[in-house]
Coordinates of N, CA and C in Angstrom, one line a residue:
Chain A
X1 N 44.6 -46.0 -16.0 CA 44.2 -44.9 -15.2 C 44.3 -45.1 -13.8
X2 N 44.0 -44.0 -13.0 CA 44.1 -44.1 -11.6 C 43.1 -45.1 -11.0
X3 N 43.5 -45.7 -9.8 CA 42.6 -46.7 -9.2 C 42.2 -46.3 -7.9
X4 N 40.9 -46.4 -7.7 CA 40.3 -46.2 -6.4 C 39.6 -47.5 -5.9
X5 N 39.9 -47.9 -4.7 CA 39.4 -49.1 -4.2 C 38.5 -48.9 -3.0
X6 N 37.4 -49.5 -3.1 CA 36.4 -49.3 -2.0 C 36.0 -50.6 -1.4
X7 N 35.9 -50.6 -0.1 CA 35.6 -51.9 0.7 C 34.7 -51.6 1.9
X8 N 33.8 -52.4 2.2 CA 33.4 -53.7 1.4 C 32.5 -53.4 0.2
X9 N 32.4 -54.4 -0.6 CA 31.5 -54.2 -1.8 C 30.1 -54.4 -1.4
X10 N 29.8 -55.1 -0.4 CA 28.4 -55.2 0.1 C 28.4 -55.5 1.6
X11 N 27.4 -55.1 2.2 CA 27.3 -55.4 3.7 C 25.8 -55.4 4.1
X12 N 25.5 -56.3 5.0 CA 24.2 -56.4 5.5 C 24.3 -56.2 7.0
X13 N 23.6 -55.3 7.6 CA 23.7 -55.1 9.0 C 22.3 -54.9 9.7
X14 N 22.3 -55.0 11.0 CA 21.1 -54.8 11.7 C 20.8 -53.4 12.0
X15 N 19.5 -53.0 12.1 CA 19.2 -51.7 12.5 C 19.8 -51.3 13.8
X16 N 20.3 -50.1 13.8 CA 21.0 -49.6 15.0 C 22.5 -49.7 15.1
X17 N 23.0 -50.6 14.2 CA 24.4 -50.7 14.2 C 25.1 -49.7 13.3
X18 N 26.4 -49.7 13.4 CA 27.2 -48.8 12.5 C 28.0 -49.5 11.5
X19 N 28.2 -48.9 10.3 CA 28.9 -49.6 9.3 C 30.0 -48.6 8.7
X20 N 31.2 -49.1 8.6 CA 32.3 -48.3 8.1 C 32.6 -48.7 6.7
X21 N 32.8 -47.8 5.8 CA 33.1 -48.0 4.4 C 34.4 -47.3 4.1
X22 N 35.4 -48.0 3.5 CA 36.7 -47.4 3.2 C 36.9 -47.1 1.7
X23 N 37.5 -46.1 1.5 CA 37.8 -45.7 0.1 C 39.3 -45.3 0.0
X24 N 40.0 -46.0 -0.8 CA 41.5 -45.8 -1.0 C 41.9 -45.4 -2.4
X25 N 42.7 -44.5 -2.5 CA 43.4 -44.2 -3.8 C 44.7 -45.0 -3.8
X26 N 44.8 -45.9 -4.8 CA 45.9 -46.8 -4.7 C 47.2 -46.3 -5.3
X27 N 47.1 -45.5 -6.3 CA 48.3 -45.1 -7.0 C 48.5 -43.6 -7.2
X28 N 47.7 -42.9 -6.4 CA 47.9 -41.4 -6.4 C 47.4 -40.9 -5.0
X29 N 47.7 -39.7 -4.7 CA 47.3 -39.0 -3.5 C 46.1 -38.1 -3.8
X30 N 45.1 -38.3 -2.9 CA 43.9 -37.5 -3.2 C 43.6 -36.7 -1.9
X31 N 43.8 -35.4 -2.1 CA 43.5 -34.5 -1.0 C 42.0 -34.3 -0.8
X32 N 41.3 -34.6 -1.9 CA 39.8 -34.5 -1.9 C 39.2 -35.8 -2.4
X33 N 38.2 -36.3 -1.7 CA 37.4 -37.4 -2.2 C 36.0 -37.1 -2.0
X34 N 35.1 -37.8 -2.7 CA 33.7 -37.5 -2.7 C 32.9 -38.8 -2.3
X35 N 31.9 -38.6 -1.6 CA 31.0 -39.7 -1.2 C 29.6 -39.4 -1.8
X36 N 29.1 -40.5 -2.6 CA 27.8 -40.4 -3.2 C 26.9 -41.5 -2.7
X37 N 25.6 -41.2 -2.9 CA 24.7 -42.3 -2.6 C 23.8 -42.4 -3.8
X38 N 23.4 -43.6 -4.1 CA 22.6 -43.8 -5.3 C 21.5 -44.8 -5.0
X39 N 20.2 -44.3 -5.1 CA 19.1 -45.2 -5.0 C 18.7 -45.8 -6.3
X40 N 18.0 -46.9 -6.4 CA 17.7 -47.5 -7.6 C 17.1 -46.6 -8.6
X41 N 17.6 -46.7 -9.9 CA 17.1 -45.9 -11.0 C 17.2 -44.4 -10.8
X42 N 18.0 -44.0 -9.9 CA 18.2 -42.5 -9.6 C 19.7 -42.2 -9.9
X43 N 19.9 -40.9 -9.9 CA 21.3 -40.4 -10.1 C 22.1 -40.5 -8.9
X44 N 23.4 -40.4 -9.1 CA 24.3 -40.3 -8.0 C 24.1 -39.0 -7.3
X45 N 23.9 -39.0 -6.0 CA 23.7 -37.8 -5.2 C 24.9 -37.5 -4.3
X46 N 25.6 -36.4 -4.5 CA 26.7 -36.1 -3.7 C 26.3 -35.9 -2.2
X47 N 26.9 -36.7 -1.3 CA 26.6 -36.5 0.1 C 27.6 -35.5 0.8
X48 N 28.9 -35.7 0.4 CA 29.8 -34.9 1.1 C 31.2 -34.9 0.4
X49 N 31.9 -33.9 0.6 CA 33.3 -33.8 0.1 C 34.2 -34.0 1.3
X50 N 35.1 -35.0 1.1 CA 36.0 -35.4 2.2 C 37.4 -34.7 1.9
X51 N 37.8 -33.9 2.9 CA 39.1 -33.2 2.8 C 40.1 -33.7 3.7
X52 N 41.3 -34.0 3.1 CA 42.4 -34.6 3.9 C 42.8 -33.6 5.0
X53 N 42.8 -34.0 6.2 CA 43.3 -33.2 7.3 C 42.3 -32.1 7.8
X54 N 41.1 -32.1 7.3 CA 40.1 -31.1 7.8 C 38.8 -31.7 7.8
X55 N 37.8 -31.0 8.2 CA 36.4 -31.5 8.3 C 35.8 -31.7 6.9
X56 N 34.9 -32.6 6.8 CA 34.2 -32.8 5.5 C 33.2 -31.8 5.3
X57 N 32.9 -31.5 4.1 CA 31.9 -30.6 3.7 C 30.6 -31.4 3.3
X58 N 29.5 -31.2 4.0 CA 28.3 -31.9 3.7 C 27.4 -31.2 2.8
X59 N 26.7 -31.9 2.0 CA 25.7 -31.3 1.1 C 24.4 -31.0 2.0
X60 N 23.6 -30.1 1.5 CA 22.4 -29.8 2.2 C 21.5 -31.0 2.4
X61 N 21.0 -31.2 3.6 CA 20.1 -32.3 3.9 C 20.8 -33.6 4.3
X62 N 22.1 -33.6 4.3 CA 22.9 -34.8 4.8 C 23.3 -34.6 6.2
X63 N 23.0 -35.5 7.1 CA 23.3 -35.3 8.5 C 24.7 -35.7 8.8
X64 N 25.5 -34.8 9.2 CA 26.9 -35.0 9.4 C 27.2 -35.9 10.6
X65 N 26.2 -35.9 11.6 CA 26.4 -36.8 12.7 C 26.0 -38.2 12.4
X66 N 25.3 -38.4 11.4 CA 24.9 -39.8 11.0 C 25.9 -40.4 10.0
X67 N 26.4 -39.6 9.1 CA 27.4 -40.0 8.1 C 28.7 -39.4 8.5
X68 N 29.5 -40.1 9.3 CA 30.8 -39.6 9.7 C 31.9 -39.9 8.7
X69 N 32.6 -38.8 8.3 CA 33.6 -38.9 7.3 C 35.0 -38.6 8.0
X70 N 35.9 -39.4 7.7 CA 37.3 -39.2 8.2 C 38.3 -39.4 7.0
X71 N 39.1 -38.4 6.9 CA 40.1 -38.4 5.8 C 41.5 -38.1 6.4
X72 N 42.0 -39.1 7.0 CA 43.2 -39.0 7.9 C 44.5 -39.0 7.1
X73 N 44.4 -39.5 5.9 CA 45.6 -39.6 5.1 C 45.3 -39.2 3.6
X74 N 46.3 -39.1 2.8 CA 46.1 -38.7 1.4 C 45.6 -39.8 0.5
X75 N 45.5 -41.0 1.1 CA 45.0 -42.1 0.3 C 43.8 -42.9 0.9
X76 N 43.3 -42.4 2.0 CA 42.2 -43.1 2.6 C 41.2 -42.1 3.2
X77 N 39.9 -42.4 2.8 CA 38.8 -41.7 3.4 C 37.8 -42.8 3.8
X78 N 37.2 -42.6 5.0 CA 36.2 -43.5 5.4 C 34.8 -42.8 5.7
X79 N 33.8 -43.6 5.4 CA 32.4 -43.1 5.7 C 31.8 -44.1 6.7
X80 N 31.4 -43.6 7.8 CA 30.7 -44.5 8.8 C 29.2 -44.1 8.8
X81 N 28.4 -45.0 8.6 CA 26.9 -44.8 8.7 C 26.6 -45.3 10.1
X82 N 26.2 -44.3 11.0 CA 26.0 -44.6 12.4 C 24.5 -44.9 12.6
X83 N 24.2 -45.8 13.5 CA 22.9 -46.1 13.9 C 22.0 -46.3 12.6
X84 N 22.4 -47.2 11.8 CA 21.8 -47.4 10.5 C 20.3 -47.9 10.6
X85 N 19.5 -47.4 9.7 CA 18.1 -47.8 9.6 C 17.9 -48.3 8.2
X86 N 16.8 -49.0 8.0 CA 16.5 -49.6 6.7 C 16.5 -48.5 5.6
X87 N 16.0 -47.3 5.9 CA 16.0 -46.2 4.9 C 17.4 -45.8 4.4
X88 N 18.4 -46.2 5.2 CA 19.8 -45.9 4.8 C 20.3 -47.0 3.8
X89 N 19.6 -48.0 3.5 CA 20.0 -49.0 2.5 C 20.1 -48.3 1.2
X90 N 21.3 -48.5 0.6 CA 21.5 -47.8 -0.7 C 22.9 -48.3 -1.2
X91 N 23.2 -47.7 -2.4 CA 24.5 -48.0 -3.0 C 25.4 -46.7 -2.7
X92 N 26.5 -46.9 -2.0 CA 27.4 -45.8 -1.6 C 28.6 -45.9 -2.5
X93 N 29.0 -44.8 -3.1 CA 30.2 -44.8 -4.0 C 31.1 -43.6 -3.6
X94 N 32.4 -43.9 -3.6 CA 33.4 -42.8 -3.4 C 34.1 -42.5 -4.7
X95 N 34.6 -41.4 -4.8 CA 35.4 -41.0 -6.0 C 36.6 -40.1 -5.6
X96 N 37.5 -40.0 -6.5 CA 38.6 -39.1 -6.4 C 39.0 -38.6 -7.7
X97 N 39.6 -37.5 -7.8 CA 40.0 -36.9 -9.1 C 41.5 -36.5 -9.0
X98 N 42.1 -36.6 -10.2 CA 43.5 -36.0 -10.3 C 43.4 -34.5 -10.6
X99 N 44.5 -33.8 -10.4 CA 44.5 -32.4 -10.8 C 44.6 -32.3 -12.3
X100 N 44.2 -31.2 -12.9 CA 43.5 -30.1 -12.2 C 42.0 -30.5 -12.0
X101 N 41.3 -29.7 -11.3 CA 39.9 -29.9 -11.0 C 39.2 -29.9 -12.4
X102 N 38.2 -30.8 -12.5 CA 37.5 -30.9 -13.7 C 37.9 -32.0 -14.6
X103 N 38.9 -32.7 -14.2 CA 39.3 -33.8 -15.0 C 38.6 -35.1 -14.5
X104 N 38.9 -36.2 -15.2 CA 38.1 -37.4 -15.0 C 38.1 -37.8 -13.5
X105 N 36.9 -38.3 -13.1 CA 36.8 -38.8 -11.7 C 36.9 -40.3 -11.8
X106 N 37.6 -40.9 -10.8 CA 37.7 -42.3 -10.7 C 36.9 -42.8 -9.5
X107 N 36.1 -43.8 -9.7 CA 35.2 -44.3 -8.7 C 35.6 -45.6 -8.1
X108 N 35.3 -45.7 -6.8 CA 35.4 -47.0 -6.1 C 34.4 -47.9 -6.7
X109 N 34.5 -49.2 -6.3 CA 33.5 -50.2 -6.8 C 32.1 -50.1 -6.2
X110 N 32.0 -49.2 -5.2 CA 30.7 -49.1 -4.6 C 30.5 -50.1 -3.5
X111 N 29.6 -49.7 -2.5 CA 29.2 -50.6 -1.4 C 27.7 -50.6 -1.4
X112 N 27.2 -51.8 -1.5 CA 25.7 -51.9 -1.4 C 25.4 -52.3 0.1
X113 N 24.8 -51.3 0.7 CA 24.4 -51.5 2.1 C 22.9 -51.9 2.2
X114 N 22.7 -52.9 3.0 CA 21.3 -53.3 3.3 C 21.2 -53.4 4.8
X115 N 20.3 -52.6 5.3 CA 20.0 -52.6 6.7 C 18.7 -53.3 7.0
X116 N 18.8 -54.3 7.8 CA 17.6 -55.2 8.1 C 17.1 -55.0 9.5
Chain B
X1 N 14.8 -26.5 -10.7 CA 15.3 -27.2 -12.0 C 16.6 -27.9 -11.6
X2 N 16.7 -29.2 -12.1 CA 17.9 -30.0 -11.9 C 19.1 -29.4 -12.6
X3 N 20.3 -29.6 -12.1 CA 21.5 -29.0 -12.8 C 21.7 -29.8 -14.1
X4 N 21.5 -31.1 -14.1 CA 21.7 -31.9 -15.3 C 20.5 -32.8 -15.5
X5 N 20.0 -32.7 -16.7 CA 18.8 -33.5 -17.0 C 19.0 -34.4 -18.2
X6 N 18.5 -35.6 -18.1 CA 18.6 -36.5 -19.2 C 17.3 -37.2 -19.4
X7 N 17.0 -37.6 -20.7 CA 15.9 -38.5 -21.0 C 16.2 -39.9 -20.4
X8 N 15.4 -40.4 -19.5 CA 15.8 -41.7 -18.9 C 15.7 -42.9 -19.8
X9 N 15.0 -42.7 -21.0 CA 14.8 -43.8 -21.9 C 13.7 -44.7 -21.3
X10 N 13.8 -46.0 -21.5 CA 14.9 -46.7 -22.2 C 14.8 -46.6 -23.7
X11 N 16.0 -46.6 -24.3 CA 16.1 -46.7 -25.7 C 16.4 -48.2 -26.0
X12 N 15.4 -48.8 -26.7 CA 15.6 -50.2 -27.1 C 15.9 -50.3 -28.6
X13 N 17.1 -50.7 -28.9 CA 17.5 -50.7 -30.3 C 18.0 -52.0 -30.7
X14 N 17.9 -52.4 -32.0 CA 18.5 -53.6 -32.5 C 20.0 -53.5 -32.7
X15 N 20.7 -54.6 -32.7 CA 22.1 -54.6 -33.0 C 22.4 -53.9 -34.3
X16 N 23.4 -53.1 -34.3 CA 23.8 -52.4 -35.6 C 23.1 -51.1 -35.8
X17 N 22.1 -50.8 -35.0 CA 21.4 -49.5 -35.1 C 22.3 -48.4 -34.5
X18 N 21.8 -47.2 -34.9 CA 22.4 -45.9 -34.3 C 21.5 -45.4 -33.3
X19 N 22.0 -45.0 -32.1 CA 21.1 -44.4 -31.1 C 21.8 -43.1 -30.6
X20 N 21.0 -42.1 -30.4 CA 21.6 -40.8 -29.9 C 20.6 -40.2 -28.8
X21 N 21.2 -39.6 -27.9 CA 20.4 -38.9 -26.9 C 21.2 -37.7 -26.3
X22 N 20.5 -36.8 -25.7 CA 21.0 -35.6 -25.2 C 21.0 -35.5 -23.7
X23 N 21.6 -34.4 -23.3 CA 21.6 -34.1 -21.8 C 21.7 -32.6 -21.8
X24 N 20.9 -32.0 -21.0 CA 20.9 -30.5 -20.8 C 21.5 -30.1 -19.4
X25 N 22.1 -29.0 -19.4 CA 22.7 -28.6 -18.1 C 22.2 -27.1 -17.9
X26 N 22.1 -26.7 -16.6 CA 21.4 -25.4 -16.3 C 22.4 -24.3 -16.1
X27 N 23.6 -24.7 -15.7 CA 24.6 -23.6 -15.3 C 25.5 -23.3 -16.5
X28 N 25.4 -22.1 -17.0 CA 26.1 -21.7 -18.2 C 27.6 -21.6 -17.9
X29 N 28.0 -21.6 -16.6 CA 29.4 -21.5 -16.2 C 30.0 -22.9 -16.2
X30 N 29.3 -23.9 -16.5 CA 29.9 -25.3 -16.6 C 31.1 -25.3 -17.5
X31 N 32.1 -26.1 -17.0 CA 33.3 -26.0 -17.8 C 33.8 -27.4 -18.4
X32 N 33.5 -28.5 -17.7 CA 33.9 -29.8 -18.2 C 32.7 -30.7 -18.3
X33 N 32.8 -31.5 -19.3 CA 31.6 -32.4 -19.6 C 32.1 -33.8 -19.9
X34 N 31.3 -34.8 -19.4 CA 31.7 -36.1 -19.6 C 30.5 -37.0 -19.8
X35 N 30.7 -38.1 -20.5 CA 29.8 -39.2 -20.5 C 30.4 -40.4 -19.8
X36 N 29.7 -40.9 -18.8 CA 30.1 -42.1 -18.1 C 29.1 -43.2 -18.4
X37 N 29.6 -44.4 -18.3 CA 28.8 -45.6 -18.5 C 28.6 -46.3 -17.1
X38 N 27.4 -46.7 -16.8 CA 27.2 -47.4 -15.5 C 26.4 -48.7 -15.8
X39 N 27.0 -49.8 -15.5 CA 26.3 -51.1 -15.6 C 25.6 -51.4 -14.3
X40 N 24.6 -52.2 -14.4 CA 23.8 -52.5 -13.2 C 24.6 -52.9 -12.0
X41 N 24.4 -52.2 -10.9 CA 25.0 -52.5 -9.7 C 26.5 -52.3 -9.7
X42 N 27.0 -51.5 -10.6 CA 28.5 -51.3 -10.7 C 28.7 -49.8 -10.6
X43 N 30.0 -49.4 -10.4 CA 30.4 -48.0 -10.4 C 30.4 -47.4 -11.8
X44 N 30.3 -46.1 -11.9 CA 30.4 -45.5 -13.2 C 31.8 -45.5 -13.7
X45 N 31.9 -45.7 -15.0 CA 33.3 -45.6 -15.7 C 33.2 -44.6 -16.8
X46 N 34.3 -43.9 -16.9 CA 34.4 -42.9 -18.0 C 34.3 -43.5 -19.4
X47 N 33.4 -43.0 -20.1 CA 33.3 -43.4 -21.5 C 34.1 -42.4 -22.4
X48 N 33.8 -41.1 -22.2 CA 34.6 -40.1 -22.9 C 34.3 -38.7 -22.3
X49 N 35.3 -37.9 -22.5 CA 35.2 -36.5 -22.2 C 34.5 -35.8 -23.4
X50 N 33.9 -34.7 -23.2 CA 33.3 -34.0 -24.3 C 34.0 -32.7 -24.5
X51 N 34.5 -32.4 -25.7 CA 35.3 -31.2 -25.9 C 34.4 -30.3 -26.8
X52 N 34.8 -29.0 -26.7 CA 34.0 -28.0 -27.4 C 33.8 -28.3 -28.9
X53 N 34.9 -28.8 -29.5 CA 34.8 -29.1 -30.9 C 34.2 -30.4 -31.3
X54 N 33.7 -31.1 -30.2 CA 33.1 -32.4 -30.5 C 34.2 -33.4 -30.6
X55 N 34.0 -34.6 -30.3 CA 35.0 -35.7 -30.4 C 34.4 -37.0 -30.6
X56 N 35.2 -37.9 -31.1 CA 34.8 -39.2 -31.5 C 35.8 -40.2 -31.0
X57 N 35.2 -41.3 -30.5 CA 36.1 -42.4 -30.0 C 35.4 -43.7 -30.6
X58 N 36.0 -44.2 -31.7 CA 35.4 -45.4 -32.3 C 34.0 -45.2 -32.7
X59 N 33.1 -46.0 -32.1 CA 31.7 -45.9 -32.5 C 30.9 -44.8 -31.8
X60 N 31.6 -44.1 -30.9 CA 30.9 -43.1 -30.0 C 31.3 -41.7 -30.4
X61 N 30.3 -40.8 -30.5 CA 30.6 -39.4 -30.9 C 29.9 -38.5 -29.9
X62 N 30.6 -37.6 -29.3 CA 30.0 -36.7 -28.4 C 30.1 -35.3 -28.9
X63 N 29.1 -34.5 -28.6 CA 29.0 -33.1 -29.1 C 28.6 -32.2 -27.9
X64 N 29.1 -31.0 -28.0 CA 28.8 -30.0 -27.0 C 28.2 -28.8 -27.7
X65 N 27.1 -28.3 -27.2 CA 26.5 -27.1 -27.7 C 26.3 -26.1 -26.5
X66 N 27.2 -25.2 -26.4 CA 27.2 -24.3 -25.3 C 26.1 -23.3 -25.4
X67 N 25.8 -22.9 -26.6 CA 24.7 -21.9 -26.8 C 23.4 -22.4 -26.2
X68 N 23.1 -23.7 -26.5 CA 21.8 -24.3 -26.1 C 22.0 -25.1 -24.8
X69 N 23.2 -25.2 -24.3 CA 23.5 -25.9 -23.1 C 23.1 -27.3 -23.1
X70 N 23.6 -28.0 -24.1 CA 23.4 -29.5 -24.0 C 24.6 -30.2 -24.6
X71 N 24.7 -31.4 -24.2 CA 25.7 -32.3 -24.8 C 25.0 -33.6 -25.4
X72 N 25.5 -34.2 -26.3 CA 24.9 -35.4 -26.9 C 25.9 -36.5 -27.0
X73 N 25.3 -37.7 -27.1 CA 26.1 -38.9 -27.3 C 25.4 -39.7 -28.4
X74 N 26.2 -40.1 -29.4 CA 25.7 -40.9 -30.5 C 26.5 -42.2 -30.5
X75 N 25.8 -43.3 -30.6 CA 26.4 -44.6 -30.7 C 26.1 -45.2 -32.0
X76 N 27.1 -45.5 -32.8 CA 26.9 -46.1 -34.1 C 27.1 -47.6 -34.0
X77 N 26.4 -48.4 -34.9 CA 26.7 -49.8 -35.0 C 26.6 -50.5 -33.6
X78 N 25.5 -50.3 -33.0 CA 25.3 -50.7 -31.6 C 25.6 -52.2 -31.4
X79 N 26.3 -52.5 -30.3 CA 26.6 -53.9 -29.9 C 25.8 -54.2 -28.7
X80 N 25.6 -55.5 -28.5 CA 24.9 -56.0 -27.3 C 25.6 -55.4 -26.0
X81 N 26.9 -55.4 -26.1 CA 27.7 -54.9 -24.9 C 27.5 -53.4 -24.6
X82 N 26.8 -52.7 -25.5 CA 26.6 -51.3 -25.3 C 25.4 -51.1 -24.3
X83 N 24.7 -52.1 -24.0 CA 23.6 -52.0 -23.1 C 24.1 -51.6 -21.7
X84 N 23.6 -50.4 -21.3 CA 24.0 -49.9 -20.0 C 23.2 -48.6 -19.8
X85 N 23.5 -48.0 -18.7 CA 23.0 -46.6 -18.4 C 24.1 -45.6 -18.6
X86 N 23.8 -44.6 -19.4 CA 24.8 -43.6 -19.7 C 24.5 -42.3 -18.9
X87 N 25.5 -41.9 -18.2 CA 25.4 -40.8 -17.3 C 26.1 -39.6 -17.9
X88 N 25.3 -38.5 -17.9 CA 25.9 -37.2 -18.3 C 26.4 -36.5 -17.0
X89 N 27.7 -36.1 -17.1 CA 28.3 -35.5 -15.9 C 28.9 -34.2 -16.2
X90 N 28.7 -33.2 -15.4 CA 29.1 -31.8 -15.6 C 29.9 -31.3 -14.5
X91 N 31.0 -30.7 -14.7 CA 31.8 -30.0 -13.7 C 31.5 -28.5 -13.8
X92 N 31.1 -28.0 -12.6 CA 30.8 -26.6 -12.6 C 31.9 -25.8 -11.8
X93 N 32.5 -24.9 -12.5 CA 33.4 -24.0 -11.7 C 34.8 -24.7 -11.6
X94 N 35.6 -24.2 -10.7 CA 36.9 -24.6 -10.5 C 37.2 -25.6 -9.4
X95 N 36.1 -26.1 -8.8 CA 36.3 -27.1 -7.8 C 36.1 -28.5 -8.4
X96 N 36.2 -29.5 -7.6 CA 36.1 -30.8 -8.1 C 34.7 -31.3 -8.2
X97 N 33.7 -30.6 -7.8 CA 32.3 -31.1 -7.7 C 31.8 -31.5 -9.1
X98 N 31.2 -32.6 -9.1 CA 30.5 -33.0 -10.4 C 29.0 -33.2 -10.1
X99 N 28.2 -32.8 -11.2 CA 26.8 -33.0 -11.1 C 26.4 -34.1 -12.1
X100 N 25.6 -35.0 -11.7 CA 25.2 -36.1 -12.5 C 23.8 -36.1 -13.0
X101 N 23.6 -36.5 -14.2 CA 22.3 -36.7 -14.7 C 21.8 -38.1 -14.1
X102 N 20.5 -38.3 -14.2 CA 20.0 -39.6 -13.7 C 20.3 -40.7 -14.6
X103 N 20.8 -40.5 -15.8 CA 21.1 -41.5 -16.7 C 20.1 -41.8 -17.8
X104 N 20.6 -42.3 -18.9 CA 19.8 -42.7 -20.0 C 20.1 -44.2 -20.2
X105 N 19.0 -45.0 -20.1 CA 19.2 -46.5 -20.3 C 19.1 -46.9 -21.7
X106 N 20.1 -47.6 -22.2 CA 20.1 -48.1 -23.6 C 20.1 -49.6 -23.5
X107 N 19.2 -50.3 -24.2 CA 19.2 -51.7 -24.3 C 19.3 -52.1 -25.8
X108 N 20.4 -52.8 -26.1 CA 20.6 -53.3 -27.5 C 20.2 -54.8 -27.5
X109 N 19.3 -55.1 -28.5 CA 18.8 -56.4 -28.6 C 19.3 -57.1 -29.8
X110 N 19.4 -58.4 -29.7 CA 19.9 -59.2 -30.8 C 18.9 -59.3 -32.0

C-alpha cells in the first residue's frame, strides 16, 4: 500500500517554542492531507485539511495562527505548533488518501509532542 | 450527538473466543466504512473496508446495516495479537474527510 512518512516520531520542547512536524507521501502525490490530534483514550480529532498550493481548511475551534500548515508540494505537508504550551502535548498524526475520495487513508507514524 | 459512536469496552476475552462489537453512525448519507486497528501509541492501520453485502477476511467479519446505521466487526478464534483498539471510521459525502469513533479496546488473554 501507499506510504506516508511522518517526522519526528517524538519531540520534547519548552513552553513558548515552536515545533515543526513533517508529513510526506513517499510513493504517491497527495493534493490533500489531513492533520489529526489524539489525546489519550480519545478518538482522532481532525484539526485541518491541508491543500496543496492553497490555504488549509481548519476545523471549528482550531486556531489557525497557532497551528500553521504549509502544503507547498504534492508530497509534503508541514504542521508547525507555534508558541507551544503544555496543553498542546498530544499525539499528532497526518494522513493522505488515494483517489477516489472515500478510499483507504494512509497514516503517518504519528508525532508525540510533549511540551514542558 | 457524535457522528460515530462505539462501545469503548474493554472487551476482555480468552484466546480462541469470539468477540463482536458495533459502531453506529449518525449521518445517513455516509458512503464508505472502515475498521482500523490502532495499537498503543501507534498510528491506525486499515483492518478492512466494510461493504454493503458484508465481507470476511480470515477471522474477521464486517457487516453493514444501512437501515439501522451501524457496522459491526466480529473476530473469531481470537489471538493474543488481536489485542488492540479497533476504530470505526466513516466517510461522509464525496470529500476525503473521515469521522472516527473513539475506539473499542479488545484484550485477548492467554
